């Protein structure tokens, strides 16, 4: 599903004590994942290591569909533009919601934990009229959820 007229997919920042991740509303994908404790070199001002090596449009964890006339990444509206687990009172969940072709609701829910690199991802698809599969793209492989 494309963004509404005049709306462009936004970047979403998630920050913990260990990393800073940049997600995109274009497929709910991860655009960058910076490790705060690891630097590109031994120099004092060296930037943190980014472990995401993919280049748009194929980004890790991009949600795409096959069937129903579309193989493009789906526009998913994010629940927030910034999530900082280092700030008191901040939640730990980032939710992307949108529609697959055929007006099928889809939701991606990421849960983060301070002090851990582990990220929980739950994908919910309500119905599957005309959708052959929903795939999650990564640099090395594609996992498909068959309908």
PDB file of C-alpha atoms in Angstrom, residues 4 33-34 43 51 62 70 72 75 90 99 118 125 131 135 141-142 146:
ATOM      1  CA  UNK A   4      -1.351   8.779   1.389  1.00  0.00           C
ATOM      2  CA  UNK A  33      21.763  -0.639  13.258  1.00  0.00           C
ATOM      3  CA  UNK A  34      24.609   1.154  15.060  1.00  0.00           C
ATOM      4  CA  UNK A  43      40.380   6.444  16.810  1.00  0.00           C
ATOM      5  CA  UNK A  51      25.839  -3.806  10.954  1.00  0.00           C
ATOM      6  CA  UNK A  62      11.065  -5.450   4.717  1.00  0.00           C
ATOM      7  CA  UNK A  70       1.995  -6.400  -5.967  1.00  0.00           C
ATOM      8  CA  UNK A  72       6.480  -3.858  -3.689  1.00  0.00           C
ATOM      9  CA  UNK A  75       3.844   1.352   3.409  1.00  0.00           C
ATOM     10  CA  UNK A  90       9.274   5.418  27.482  1.00  0.00           C
ATOM     11  CA  UNK A  99      -2.926  -2.656   4.434  1.00  0.00           C
ATOM     12  CA  UNK A 118      17.444  -9.199  21.241  1.00  0.00           C
ATOM     13  CA  UNK A 125      -2.060 -10.603   8.926  1.00  0.00           C
ATOM     14  CA  UNK A 131      -2.213 -13.149  -1.168  1.00  0.00           C
ATOM     15  CA  UNK A 135       7.761 -12.423   3.009  1.00  0.00           C
ATOM     16  CA  UNK A 141      17.515 -15.123   2.938  1.00  0.00           C
ATOM     17  CA  UNK A 142      13.777 -14.631   2.713  1.00  0.00           C
ATOM     18  CA  UNK A 146       2.362 -19.082   3.544  1.00  0.00           C
TER      19      UNK A 146
END
